[in-house]
CSV table of C-alpha atoms and ligand atoms in Angstrom, one decimal:
chain,number,residue,atom,x,y,z
A,1,MET,CA,98.7,144.7,107.7
A,2,SER,CA,98.1,142.1,105.0
A,3,GLN,CA,96.9,138.6,104.8
A,4,LYS,CA,99.2,136.8,107.3
A,5,SER,CA,97.7,135.7,110.5
A,6,HIS,CA,99.6,137.3,113.3
A,7,THR,CA,100.5,135.7,116.6
A,8,HIS,CA,101.5,138.9,118.2
A,9,ALA,CA,101.5,142.7,118.0
A,10,GLN,CA,103.8,144.8,116.0
A,11,TRP,CA,106.2,147.6,116.7
A,12,SER,CA,104.4,150.8,117.3
A,13,SER,CA,106.4,152.4,114.5
A,14,ARG,CA,109.4,152.1,112.3
A,15,VAL,CA,111.3,154.3,114.8
A,16,ALA,CA,110.5,152.0,117.7
A,17,PHE,CA,111.8,149.0,115.7
A,18,LEU,CA,114.9,150.8,114.8
A,19,LEU,CA,115.5,151.8,118.4
A,20,ALA,CA,115.1,148.2,119.6
A,21,ALA,CA,117.4,146.9,116.9
A,22,VAL,CA,120.0,149.6,117.6
A,23,GLY,CA,119.5,149.0,121.4
A,24,SER,CA,120.4,145.4,120.9
A,25,SER,CA,123.3,145.9,118.6
A,26,VAL,CA,125.0,148.9,120.2
A,27,GLY,CA,126.5,147.8,123.5
A,28,LEU,CA,129.6,146.5,125.2
A,29,GLY,CA,130.5,145.0,121.9
A,30,ASN,CA,131.1,148.4,120.3
A,31,ILE,CA,132.7,150.3,123.2
A,32,TRP,CA,134.4,147.6,125.3
A,33,LYS,CA,135.1,144.7,122.9
A,34,PHE,CA,135.9,146.3,119.6
A,35,PRO,CA,138.7,148.5,120.9
A,36,TYR,CA,140.4,145.8,122.9
A,37,MET,CA,140.1,143.3,120.0
A,38,THR,CA,141.6,145.8,117.7
A,39,GLY,CA,144.4,146.4,120.1
A,40,GLU,CA,145.1,142.7,120.5
A,41,SER,CA,145.0,142.1,116.8
A,42,GLY,CA,147.4,144.8,115.7
A,43,GLY,CA,145.1,147.7,114.6
A,44,GLY,CA,143.9,148.8,111.2
A,45,ALA,CA,144.2,145.5,109.4
A,46,PHE,CA,141.7,144.0,111.9
A,47,VAL,CA,139.4,147.0,111.4
A,48,LEU,CA,139.5,146.6,107.7
A,49,VAL,CA,138.6,142.9,107.8
A,50,TYR,CA,135.9,143.7,110.3
A,51,LEU,CA,134.3,146.4,108.0
A,52,ILE,CA,134.4,143.9,105.1
A,53,CYS,CA,132.7,141.3,107.3
A,54,ILE,CA,130.0,143.7,108.4
A,55,ALA,CA,129.2,144.6,104.8
A,56,LEU,CA,129.4,141.3,103.0
A,57,ILE,CA,128.5,138.9,105.8
A,58,GLY,CA,126.8,140.7,108.7
A,59,LEU,CA,124.4,142.8,106.5
A,60,PRO,CA,123.0,140.0,104.4
A,61,ILE,CA,122.5,137.8,107.5
A,62,LEU,CA,120.9,140.6,109.4
A,63,MET,CA,118.4,141.0,106.5
A,64,SER,CA,117.9,137.3,106.4
A,65,GLU,CA,117.1,137.0,110.1
A,66,TRP,CA,114.6,139.9,109.9
A,67,MET,CA,113.0,138.4,106.9
A,68,LEU,CA,112.7,134.9,108.4
A,69,GLY,CA,111.3,136.4,111.5
A,70,ARG,CA,108.7,138.4,109.6
A,71,LEU,CA,107.7,135.4,107.6
A,72,GLY,CA,107.5,133.0,110.6
A,73,GLN,CA,105.9,135.3,113.1
A,74,LYS,CA,107.1,133.2,116.0
A,75,ASN,CA,110.1,132.6,118.2
A,76,PRO,CA,113.2,131.6,116.3
A,77,MET,CA,112.9,127.9,116.8
A,78,SER,CA,109.3,127.7,115.8
A,79,THR,CA,109.9,130.1,112.9
A,80,MET,CA,112.6,127.9,111.5
A,81,GLN,CA,110.4,124.8,112.1
A,82,GLN,CA,107.5,126.4,110.4
A,83,ILE,CA,109.3,127.8,107.3
A,84,SER,CA,111.3,124.7,106.8
A,85,GLY,CA,108.1,122.6,107.1
A,86,ARG,CA,106.3,124.7,104.5
A,87,LEU,CA,109.3,124.4,102.1
A,88,LYS,CA,109.4,120.6,102.9
A,89,ARG,CA,112.9,120.9,104.3
A,90,SER,CA,114.4,119.0,107.2
A,91,PRO,CA,113.0,119.8,110.6
A,92,ALA,CA,116.6,119.9,111.8
A,93,TRP,CA,116.7,123.5,110.7
A,94,ALA,CA,115.0,124.2,114.0
A,95,LEU,CA,118.3,123.5,115.6
A,96,VAL,CA,119.5,126.8,114.3
A,97,GLY,CA,117.0,128.4,116.6
A,98,LEU,CA,118.0,126.2,119.5
A,99,ALA,CA,121.7,126.9,119.0
A,100,GLY,CA,120.8,130.6,119.1
A,101,ILE,CA,119.2,130.3,122.5
A,102,LEU,CA,122.2,128.4,123.9
A,103,GLY,CA,124.5,131.1,122.5
A,104,ALA,CA,122.4,133.9,124.1
A,105,TYR,CA,122.6,132.1,127.4
A,106,LEU,CA,126.4,131.7,127.3
A,107,ILE,CA,127.0,135.2,126.1
A,108,LEU,CA,124.7,136.8,128.7
A,109,SER,CA,126.5,135.0,131.4
A,110,PHE,CA,129.7,136.9,130.8
A,111,TYR,CA,128.1,140.0,129.3
A,112,SER,CA,126.5,140.7,132.7
A,113,VAL,CA,129.8,140.4,134.5
A,114,ILE,CA,131.3,143.1,132.2
A,115,GLY,CA,128.1,145.2,132.5
A,116,GLY,CA,129.0,144.9,136.3
A,117,TRP,CA,132.5,146.4,135.6
A,118,ALA,CA,130.8,149.3,133.9
A,119,LEU,CA,128.5,149.8,137.0
A,120,ALA,CA,131.5,149.7,139.3
A,121,TYR,CA,133.1,152.5,137.1
A,122,VAL,CA,129.9,154.6,137.5
A,123,LYS,CA,130.6,154.5,141.2
A,124,TYR,CA,134.3,155.3,140.8
A,125,ALA,CA,133.3,158.2,138.5
A,126,VAL,CA,130.8,159.6,140.9
A,127,THR,CA,133.2,159.4,143.8
A,128,ASN,CA,135.8,161.3,141.8
A,129,THR,CA,138.3,158.4,141.8
A,130,PHE,CA,139.7,159.4,138.3
A,131,GLY,CA,141.1,162.7,139.4
A,132,GLY,CA,144.9,162.5,139.6
A,133,LEU,CA,145.2,159.0,138.3
A,134,ASP,CA,148.4,158.0,136.5
A,135,ASN,CA,149.3,155.0,134.4
A,136,ASP,CA,150.0,152.8,137.4
A,137,SER,CA,147.1,153.8,139.6
A,138,VAL,CA,144.6,153.5,136.7
A,139,GLY,CA,145.8,149.9,136.2
A,140,GLY,CA,145.7,149.4,140.0
A,141,LEU,CA,142.1,150.5,140.2
A,142,PHE,CA,141.1,148.0,137.5
A,143,GLY,CA,143.3,145.3,138.9
A,144,GLY,CA,141.8,145.9,142.4
A,145,LEU,CA,138.3,145.4,141.0
A,146,LEU,CA,139.2,142.2,139.2
A,147,GLU,CA,141.0,140.8,142.2
A,148,SER,CA,137.9,140.8,144.3
A,149,PRO,CA,135.4,138.0,143.6
A,150,THR,CA,132.9,139.5,146.0
A,151,ALA,CA,133.0,142.9,144.3
A,152,LEU,CA,132.7,141.4,140.8
A,153,LEU,CA,129.9,139.1,142.0
A,154,GLY,CA,128.0,142.0,143.6
A,155,TRP,CA,128.2,144.1,140.5
A,156,HIS,CA,127.3,141.2,138.3
A,157,SER,CA,124.3,140.5,140.5
A,158,VAL,CA,123.1,144.1,140.3
A,159,PHE,CA,123.4,144.1,136.5
A,160,MET,CA,121.5,140.8,136.3
A,161,ILE,CA,118.7,142.1,138.6
A,162,MET,CA,118.4,145.2,136.4
A,163,THR,CA,118.1,143.0,133.3
A,164,VAL,CA,115.6,140.6,134.9
A,165,GLY,CA,113.7,143.6,136.3
A,166,VAL,CA,113.0,145.1,132.9
A,167,VAL,CA,112.0,141.8,131.3
A,168,ILE,CA,109.6,141.0,134.2
A,169,GLY,CA,108.2,144.5,134.5
A,170,GLY,CA,107.5,144.6,130.8
A,171,VAL,CA,108.7,148.2,130.9
A,172,ALA,CA,110.4,147.8,127.5
A,173,GLY,CA,108.2,150.7,126.4
A,174,GLY,CA,109.7,153.0,129.0
A,175,LEU,CA,113.2,151.8,128.0
A,176,GLU,CA,112.4,152.4,124.4
A,177,ARG,CA,111.4,156.0,125.2
A,178,ALA,CA,114.6,156.4,127.2
A,179,ALA,CA,116.6,154.9,124.3
A,180,LYS,CA,115.4,157.7,122.1
A,181,THR,CA,117.4,160.2,124.0
A,182,LEU,CA,120.1,158.1,125.6
A,183,MET,CA,121.4,156.5,122.4
A,184,PRO,CA,122.0,159.8,120.6
A,185,ALA,CA,123.5,161.1,123.9
A,186,LEU,CA,126.0,158.2,123.8
A,187,GLY,CA,126.9,159.2,120.2
A,188,ILE,CA,127.4,162.8,121.1
A,189,LEU,CA,129.5,162.0,124.2
A,190,LEU,CA,131.7,159.7,122.1
A,191,LEU,CA,132.1,162.6,119.8
A,192,VAL,CA,133.2,164.8,122.7
A,193,MET,CA,135.7,162.1,123.7
A,194,VAL,CA,137.1,161.9,120.1
A,195,LEU,CA,137.4,165.7,120.1
A,196,TYR,CA,139.3,165.5,123.4
A,197,ALA,CA,141.5,162.8,122.0
A,198,ALA,CA,142.2,165.0,119.1
A,199,THR,CA,143.9,167.5,121.5
A,200,THR,CA,146.3,164.8,122.9
A,201,PRO,CA,149.8,164.3,121.4
A,202,GLY,CA,149.0,160.7,120.5
A,203,PHE,CA,146.1,161.5,118.2
A,204,ALA,CA,147.8,161.0,114.9
A,205,GLU,CA,149.4,157.8,116.0
A,206,GLY,CA,146.1,156.5,117.5
A,207,ALA,CA,144.1,157.4,114.5
A,208,SER,CA,146.5,155.8,112.1
A,209,TYR,CA,146.8,152.7,114.3
A,210,LEU,CA,143.0,152.3,113.9
A,211,LEU,CA,142.6,153.3,110.3
A,212,MET,CA,145.8,152.5,108.4
A,213,PRO,CA,145.8,148.7,107.8
A,214,ASP,CA,149.1,147.0,108.1
A,215,LEU,CA,148.2,143.8,106.2
A,216,SER,CA,151.3,141.9,107.5
A,217,LYS,CA,149.5,141.8,110.8
A,218,LEU,CA,146.7,139.6,109.5
A,219,THR,CA,146.6,136.0,110.5
A,220,GLY,CA,143.8,133.3,110.2
A,221,GLU,CA,143.1,134.0,113.8
A,222,THR,CA,142.6,137.7,113.5
A,223,VAL,CA,140.4,137.3,110.5
A,224,LEU,CA,138.2,134.8,112.4
A,225,ALA,CA,138.2,137.2,115.3
A,226,ALA,CA,136.9,140.0,113.0
A,227,LEU,CA,134.2,137.7,111.6
A,228,GLY,CA,133.1,136.6,115.0
A,229,HIS,CA,132.9,140.2,116.2
A,230,ALA,CA,130.8,141.2,113.2
A,231,PHE,CA,128.2,138.7,114.4
A,232,PHE,CA,128.5,139.7,118.0
A,233,THR,CA,128.2,143.4,117.5
A,234,LEU,CA,125.1,143.1,115.2
A,235,SER,CA,123.5,140.6,117.6
A,236,LEU,CA,123.5,137.9,114.8
A,237,GLY,CA,123.4,134.2,114.9
A,238,MET,CA,121.3,134.0,118.1
A,239,GLY,CA,117.8,134.4,116.7
A,240,ILE,CA,117.5,137.7,118.4
A,241,MET,CA,117.1,139.7,115.2
A,242,MET,CA,114.9,136.9,114.0
A,243,ALA,CA,112.6,137.4,117.0
A,244,TYR,CA,112.6,141.2,116.4
A,245,GLY,CA,111.7,140.6,112.8
A,246,SER,CA,108.6,138.7,113.8
A,247,TYR,CA,107.2,142.1,115.1
A,248,LEU,CA,108.1,143.9,111.9
A,249,SER,CA,105.3,145.1,109.7
A,250,ASP,CA,105.3,144.4,105.9
A,251,ASP,CA,105.8,148.0,104.9
A,252,VAL,CA,109.2,148.3,106.6
A,253,ASN,CA,112.0,148.2,104.1
A,254,ILE,CA,114.3,145.6,105.5
A,255,GLY,CA,117.4,146.4,103.3
A,256,ARG,CA,117.3,150.1,104.1
A,257,THR,CA,116.7,149.5,107.8
A,258,ALA,CA,119.5,147.0,108.0
A,259,VAL,CA,122.0,149.4,106.4
A,260,THR,CA,121.0,152.1,108.9
A,261,VAL,CA,121.5,149.8,111.9
A,262,ALA,CA,124.9,148.5,110.5
A,263,ILE,CA,126.1,152.0,109.9
A,264,MET,CA,125.1,153.3,113.3
A,265,ASP,CA,126.7,150.3,115.0
A,266,THR,CA,129.9,150.7,113.1
A,267,VAL,CA,130.2,154.4,113.6
A,268,ILE,CA,129.8,154.0,117.4
A,269,ALA,CA,132.6,151.3,117.4
A,270,LEU,CA,134.9,153.5,115.3
A,271,MET,CA,134.3,156.5,117.5
A,272,ALA,CA,135.1,154.4,120.6
A,273,GLY,CA,138.4,153.4,118.9
A,274,LEU,CA,139.2,156.9,117.9
A,275,ALA,CA,138.6,158.1,121.5
A,276,ILE,CA,140.7,155.3,123.1
A,277,PHE,CA,143.8,154.7,121.0
A,278,PRO,CA,145.1,158.3,121.1
A,279,ILE,CA,144.9,158.1,124.9
A,280,VAL,CA,146.7,154.8,124.7
A,281,PHE,CA,149.6,156.3,122.7
A,282,SER,CA,149.7,159.7,124.5
A,283,ASN,CA,150.2,157.9,127.8
A,284,GLY,CA,152.5,155.1,126.5
A,285,LEU,CA,150.0,152.4,127.5
A,286,ASP,CA,149.7,149.0,125.9
A,287,ALA,CA,147.2,148.7,123.1
A,288,GLY,CA,147.1,145.0,123.5
A,289,ALA,CA,146.1,145.2,127.2
A,290,GLY,CA,143.0,143.0,126.6
A,291,PRO,CA,139.6,143.2,128.1
A,292,GLY,CA,140.6,145.9,130.6
A,293,LEU,CA,141.6,148.3,127.8
A,294,ILE,CA,138.8,150.9,128.1
A,295,PHE,CA,138.8,150.7,131.8
A,296,GLN,CA,142.5,151.4,132.0
A,297,THR,CA,142.6,154.2,129.4
A,298,LEU,CA,139.4,156.4,129.6
A,299,PRO,CA,139.6,157.1,133.3
A,300,LEU,CA,143.0,158.7,132.6
A,301,ALA,CA,141.4,161.0,130.1
A,302,PHE,CA,138.6,161.9,132.5
A,303,GLY,CA,141.1,162.6,135.2
A,304,GLN,CA,142.9,165.1,132.9
A,305,MET,CA,140.3,166.8,130.8
A,306,SER,CA,138.3,169.8,132.0
A,307,GLY,CA,134.8,168.7,133.1
A,308,GLY,CA,136.2,165.2,133.4
A,309,TRP,CA,134.2,164.4,136.5
A,310,PHE,CA,130.9,165.2,134.7
A,311,PHE,CA,131.9,163.5,131.5
A,312,GLY,CA,133.2,160.4,133.3
A,313,ILE,CA,129.9,159.9,135.1
A,314,LEU,CA,128.0,160.5,131.9
A,315,PHE,CA,130.2,158.1,129.9
A,316,PHE,CA,129.9,155.2,132.3
A,317,VAL,CA,126.1,155.7,132.8
A,318,LEU,CA,125.6,155.7,129.1
A,319,LEU,CA,127.8,152.6,128.7
A,320,VAL,CA,125.7,150.8,131.4
A,321,PHE,CA,122.6,151.9,129.5
A,322,ALA,CA,123.8,150.6,126.2
A,323,ALA,CA,124.9,147.3,127.8
A,324,TRP,CA,121.5,147.1,129.5
A,325,THR,CA,119.4,147.4,126.3
A,326,SER,CA,121.6,144.6,124.8
A,327,SER,CA,121.4,142.3,127.8
A,328,ILE,CA,117.6,142.6,127.8
A,329,SER,CA,117.6,141.4,124.2
A,330,LEU,CA,119.9,138.5,125.2
A,331,LEU,CA,117.6,137.4,128.0
A,332,GLU,CA,114.4,137.6,126.0
A,333,PRO,CA,114.9,134.6,123.7
A,334,ILE,CA,115.9,132.4,126.7
A,335,VAL,CA,112.8,133.5,128.6
A,336,GLU,CA,110.5,132.9,125.6
A,337,TRP,CA,111.9,129.4,125.1
A,338,LEU,CA,111.6,128.5,128.7
A,339,GLU,CA,108.1,129.8,128.9
A,340,GLU,CA,107.1,127.7,125.9
A,341,LYS,CA,108.9,124.5,127.0
A,342,SER,CA,108.0,124.6,130.7
A,343,PRO,CA,105.0,125.1,132.8
A,344,LEU,CA,106.5,128.3,134.2
A,345,SER,CA,104.7,131.6,133.9
A,346,ARG,CA,106.5,134.5,132.2
A,347,THR,CA,107.6,135.9,135.5
A,348,GLY,CA,108.7,132.4,136.7
A,349,ALA,CA,110.6,131.8,133.4
A,350,THR,CA,112.3,135.2,133.6
A,351,ILE,CA,113.5,134.6,137.2
A,352,ALA,CA,114.6,131.0,136.3
A,353,ALA,CA,116.5,132.2,133.2
A,354,GLY,CA,118.0,135.1,135.2
A,355,LEU,CA,119.2,132.8,137.9
A,356,ALA,CA,120.6,130.2,135.6
A,357,THR,CA,122.5,132.9,133.7
A,358,TRP,CA,123.7,134.6,136.9
A,359,ALA,CA,125.0,131.2,138.2
A,360,LEU,CA,127.0,130.6,135.0
A,361,GLY,CA,128.3,134.1,135.3
A,362,ILE,CA,130.1,133.1,138.5
A,363,ALA,CA,132.5,131.1,136.4
A,364,THR,CA,133.4,134.3,134.5
A,365,VAL,CA,133.7,136.3,137.8
A,366,LEU,CA,136.2,133.7,139.0
A,367,SER,CA,138.1,133.6,135.7
A,368,PHE,CA,139.6,137.0,136.7
A,369,ASN,CA,140.8,136.0,140.1
A,370,LEU,CA,140.7,132.7,142.0
A,371,TRP,CA,140.4,130.6,138.7
A,372,SER,CA,142.7,132.8,136.6
A,373,GLY,CA,145.1,129.9,136.4
A,374,VAL,CA,142.4,127.4,135.5
A,375,HIS,CA,142.6,126.6,131.8
A,376,PRO,CA,140.1,123.8,131.2
A,377,LEU,CA,141.0,123.0,127.6
A,378,GLY,CA,144.6,124.0,128.0
A,379,VAL,CA,145.9,120.7,126.7
A,380,PHE,CA,144.9,121.7,123.2
A,381,ALA,CA,147.4,124.1,121.7
A,382,MET,CA,144.7,126.4,120.4
A,383,PHE,CA,143.1,126.8,123.9
A,384,GLU,CA,146.4,127.2,125.7
A,385,GLY,CA,146.2,129.7,128.5
A,386,LYS,CA,142.5,130.3,128.0
A,387,THR,CA,140.4,130.9,131.1
A,388,ILE,CA,136.7,130.0,131.3
A,389,PHE,CA,135.8,133.5,130.3
A,390,ASP,CA,138.1,133.2,127.3
A,391,LEU,CA,136.6,129.9,126.3
A,392,LEU,CA,133.0,131.2,126.6
A,393,ASP,CA,133.9,134.1,124.4
A,394,TYR,CA,135.7,131.9,121.9
A,395,LEU,CA,133.0,129.3,121.8
A,396,THR,CA,130.2,131.8,121.2
A,397,SER,CA,131.8,134.5,118.9
A,398,LYS,CA,134.2,132.3,117.0
A,399,ILE,CA,132.3,129.0,116.7
A,400,MET,CA,128.6,129.2,117.5
A,401,LEU,CA,127.6,132.5,115.9
A,402,PRO,CA,129.4,132.0,112.6
A,403,LEU,CA,128.0,128.5,112.3
A,404,THR,CA,124.4,129.5,113.0
A,405,GLY,CA,124.9,132.5,110.7
A,406,LEU,CA,126.2,130.2,108.0
A,407,ALA,CA,123.2,127.9,108.4
A,408,THR,CA,120.8,130.9,108.2
A,409,ILE,CA,122.3,132.3,105.1
A,410,ILE,CA,122.4,128.9,103.4
A,411,PHE,CA,118.8,128.3,104.2
A,412,VAL,CA,117.8,131.7,102.8
A,413,GLY,CA,120.1,131.7,99.8
A,414,TRP,CA,119.7,128.1,98.7
A,415,TYR,CA,116.4,126.7,100.2
A,416,MET,CA,114.0,129.6,99.9
A,417,GLN,CA,112.4,130.6,96.7
A,418,ARG,CA,113.8,133.6,94.8
A,419,ASP,CA,110.3,135.1,94.3
A,420,GLU,CA,109.5,135.0,97.9
A,421,LEU,CA,112.7,136.6,98.9
A,422,ARG,CA,112.2,139.3,96.2
A,423,THR,CA,108.7,140.1,97.5
A,424,GLN,CA,110.0,140.2,101.1
A,425,LEU,CA,112.9,142.4,100.4
A,426,ASN,CA,111.0,144.7,98.0
A,427,MET,CA,114.2,146.0,96.3
A,428,SER,CA,114.8,147.1,92.8
A,429,SER,CA,115.7,144.1,90.6
A,430,GLY,CA,119.3,145.3,90.2
A,431,ALA,CA,119.8,145.6,93.9
A,432,PHE,CA,118.1,142.4,94.6
A,433,SER,CA,120.3,140.5,92.1
A,434,VAL,CA,123.4,141.8,93.8
A,435,TRP,CA,122.0,140.9,97.3
A,436,TYR,CA,121.0,137.4,96.1
A,437,ALA,CA,124.4,136.7,94.5
A,438,ILE,CA,126.2,137.9,97.6
A,439,SER,CA,124.0,135.9,99.9
A,440,ARG,CA,124.2,132.7,97.9
A,441,PHE,CA,128.0,132.8,97.2
A,442,ILE,CA,130.1,135.4,98.9
A,443,THR,CA,128.6,135.3,102.4
A,444,PRO,CA,128.5,131.5,102.9
A,445,ILE,CA,131.9,130.9,101.2
A,446,GLY,CA,133.4,133.8,103.2
A,447,VAL,CA,132.1,132.5,106.5
A,448,ALA,CA,133.2,128.9,105.7
A,449,ALA,CA,136.7,130.0,104.5
A,450,VAL,CA,137.4,132.3,107.5
A,451,PHE,CA,136.1,129.7,109.9
A,452,ILE,CA,138.3,126.9,108.5
A,453,PHE,CA,141.4,129.0,108.2
A,454,GLY,CA,140.9,130.6,111.6
A,455,LEU,CA,140.5,127.3,113.3
A,456,LEU,CA,143.5,125.7,111.5
A,457,HIS,CA,145.8,128.7,112.0
B,1,LIG,N1,125.4,143.3,120.1
B,1,LIG,C1,125.7,143.5,121.5
B,1,LIG,C2,126.9,144.4,121.7
B,1,LIG,O1,127.6,144.7,120.7
B,1,LIG,C3,125.8,142.3,122.2
B,1,LIG,C4,124.9,141.2,121.9
B,1,LIG,C5,125.3,140.1,121.3
B,1,LIG,C6,123.5,141.5,122.1
B,1,LIG,C7,124.4,139.2,120.9
B,1,LIG,C8,122.6,140.5,121.7
B,1,LIG,C9,123.1,139.4,121.1
B,1,LIG,O2,127.2,144.7,122.7
């Protein structure tokens, strides 16, 4: 490695880096959130906008975060502080790092609850609960889980303990090795599910629902939802990718790696959609069912297909694993920040961060039962009917992530020197010019426009 003074070690290899980045980005966002958001937003038009957001907004910001991290070599807040200091820019840029940590905290609080749903479904799968389910009983199974604060709290606690355990145990290396087999296994299993979906009568309808855009369905709100999801699914706007970039060695080609990660992430999401919507249409279910969508559709398929018991277990185990690698990446920045700002040891900081996140998660647990009628900001028309979980999701994906992403890209595009960027990205001059123009103009204007229209809708 070259001249820079390093504050910490680097990824053992390019593959290890790629696995960690894919581990963070592929998670519940792809398999749980993407399908239900697509269903709530009317299908293909949402998917089209989402793909455009990944390419023109997510990708340049992913590259920017990695680049800043590699230059700064510290945690996101100190990285922003250091680079803005060197460029004689306002120290306020460090707030971008701080906002990211807050975002990670809020997201992890509900992410863990949904990770808990996936754990509960591992149990249902093992105990063969899916055999013989019909539309009503599959809804009843999910409804029964949501109705029980104690069950949700229990699963949320297990998921949080799993996450804290890995961060304390520092067994990330072991997880990395596991990811090498389990991530491809998830891809293959989704392919099996898509092939199964292809044998169902609703396949053509499901596939065209997902892939044929009906532009009349687009509203400011769905476009903002697509933008927010592009950030969420690529783990952007939280300093996570920036922190990962600080471990990146100079010889890794950022552009090529970012394209690889974005494509893998997108393919997993699209496969999840292609597996789910045919089942929705074959069984006359509601595509707009909301956050329960995959839990109310896939078990029907497992109950009907041959080998369904085995595939059901495998699917939910792999879903838990994908969620786990993402939740670890969400906990890390909070722990690092706490460790730096408090006298706590790493273990102490991890337990404290885990407890604080777990406690906030209780609000999400209750949003699905005892507090389902509590709508804290309901007096404002735009938040009407939104539970605490809905608000946490809205605040993070639709407000915080786009804003920190916007600040990041403005910083890189307008405040950093072209030559430095050019050296960092190490692209041909043609490709660099395209990237630079997109990052300076299209990405920031795109985020700002979607944001404003989305909020005003
Ligand atoms: N990208 C992860 C997913 O799609 C979620 C996540 C968001 C992870 C933000 C880290 C940071 O599931």
